[in-house]
C-alpha atoms as one frame of an Amber mdcrd trajectory, in Angstrom:
protein
   0.000   0.000   0.000   2.737   2.430  -0.876   2.541   5.372  -3.194   3.840
   5.120  -6.709   7.422   6.379  -7.060   7.435  10.141  -7.276   3.799  10.462
  -6.203   3.396  13.316  -3.768   0.479  14.398  -1.618  -1.540  17.343  -2.864
  -3.715  19.814  -0.981  -7.186  18.445  -0.286  -8.817  21.379  -2.075  -7.210
  20.152  -5.291  -9.021  16.803  -5.104 -11.899  16.489  -7.568 -13.842  13.648
  -5.900 -13.854  11.068  -3.142 -11.600   8.731  -5.123  -8.865  11.356  -5.228
  -9.297  11.933  -1.503  -8.894   8.191  -0.914  -5.704   8.313  -2.971  -4.422
  11.073  -0.674  -5.351   9.066   2.421  -3.442   6.110   0.989  -0.341   8.301
   0.597  -0.437   9.527   4.206  -2.815   7.407   6.301  -1.293   8.511   9.601
  -2.262  12.105   8.863  -5.923  11.158   8.343  -6.619   8.128  10.542  -5.878
   7.470  14.176  -4.087   4.143  14.404  -4.923   3.512  10.732  -8.516   2.818
  11.762 -10.943   1.663   9.077 -13.841   2.774  11.240 -12.409   6.295  11.275
 -12.102   6.128   7.494 -15.706   4.979   7.179 -16.777   7.874   9.426 -14.863
  10.386   7.289 -16.520   8.993   4.171 -19.947   9.013   5.811 -19.453  12.711
   6.550 -18.364  13.296   2.968 -21.560  11.644   1.720 -23.700  13.712   4.094
 -22.001  16.909   2.906 -22.752  15.988  -0.715 -26.433  15.519   0.165 -26.738
  18.626   2.316 -25.176  20.830  -0.330 -26.978  19.189  -3.228 -23.751  18.260
  -4.993 -23.992  15.798  -7.852 -21.092  13.385  -7.362 -21.163   9.646  -7.771
 -20.573   8.466  -4.193 -20.129   4.730  -3.674 -18.365   4.572  -0.336 -21.217
   4.823   2.183 -21.447   2.151   4.905 -24.016   0.204   2.850 -23.473   1.812
  -0.568 -22.290   0.230  -3.822 -18.803  -0.604  -2.483 -20.339  -2.421   0.503
 -22.827  -4.177  -1.767 -19.980  -5.342  -3.994 -18.078  -6.743  -0.983 -21.228
  -8.511   0.235 -21.875 -10.026  -3.207 -18.215 -10.971  -3.769 -17.495 -12.518
  -0.371 -20.875 -13.041   1.307 -19.862 -10.866   4.244 -22.759  -9.236   6.118
 -22.865  -5.450   5.899 -25.167  -4.677   8.830 -22.336  -2.757  10.542 -20.798
  -1.401   7.325 -17.826  -2.339   5.202 -15.206  -1.277   7.787 -16.321  -3.842
  10.354 -16.693  -6.532   7.673 -13.166  -5.949   6.375 -11.700  -5.828   9.885
 -13.434  -9.095  10.756 -12.231 -10.898   7.625  -8.724  -9.442   7.187  -7.158
 -12.780   8.200  -3.900 -11.334   9.481  -3.640  -8.598   6.862  -3.713  -5.072
   8.213  -7.352  -3.948   7.733  -6.379  -0.663   6.051  -4.180  -2.551   3.575
  -7.056  -4.983   2.956  -9.384  -2.027   2.320  -7.105  -0.487  -0.292  -6.538
  -3.866  -1.945 -10.317  -4.337  -2.180 -10.785  -0.744  -3.333  -8.280  -1.320
  -6.140 -10.195  -4.436  -7.196 -13.532  -2.603  -6.977 -12.218   0.235  -9.138
 -11.548  -2.244 -11.957 -15.151  -3.380 -12.294
């Protein structure tokens, strides 16, 4: 889960969408997430989704606790999503760091 060679963080106000923000979090997870917590990441993304709704912004947002990303994980692995994708990934990481597992799954999801 390392950045590509030469890839540097950019100011958050230069990000165009949630996917670019996730790319920035991947570059510097310690700046964004206490103890690299997936639940903190899910909370950040929940707030992002709420802000989109409140401000009437039209952005494809797939990262809600039970949104398209969670539905894909549930369909792909059969993991329950009652508590959101963060808990499901943490529970099924099988020794892999949960944040690394998240980004691995995110990369796979982005290819579909």
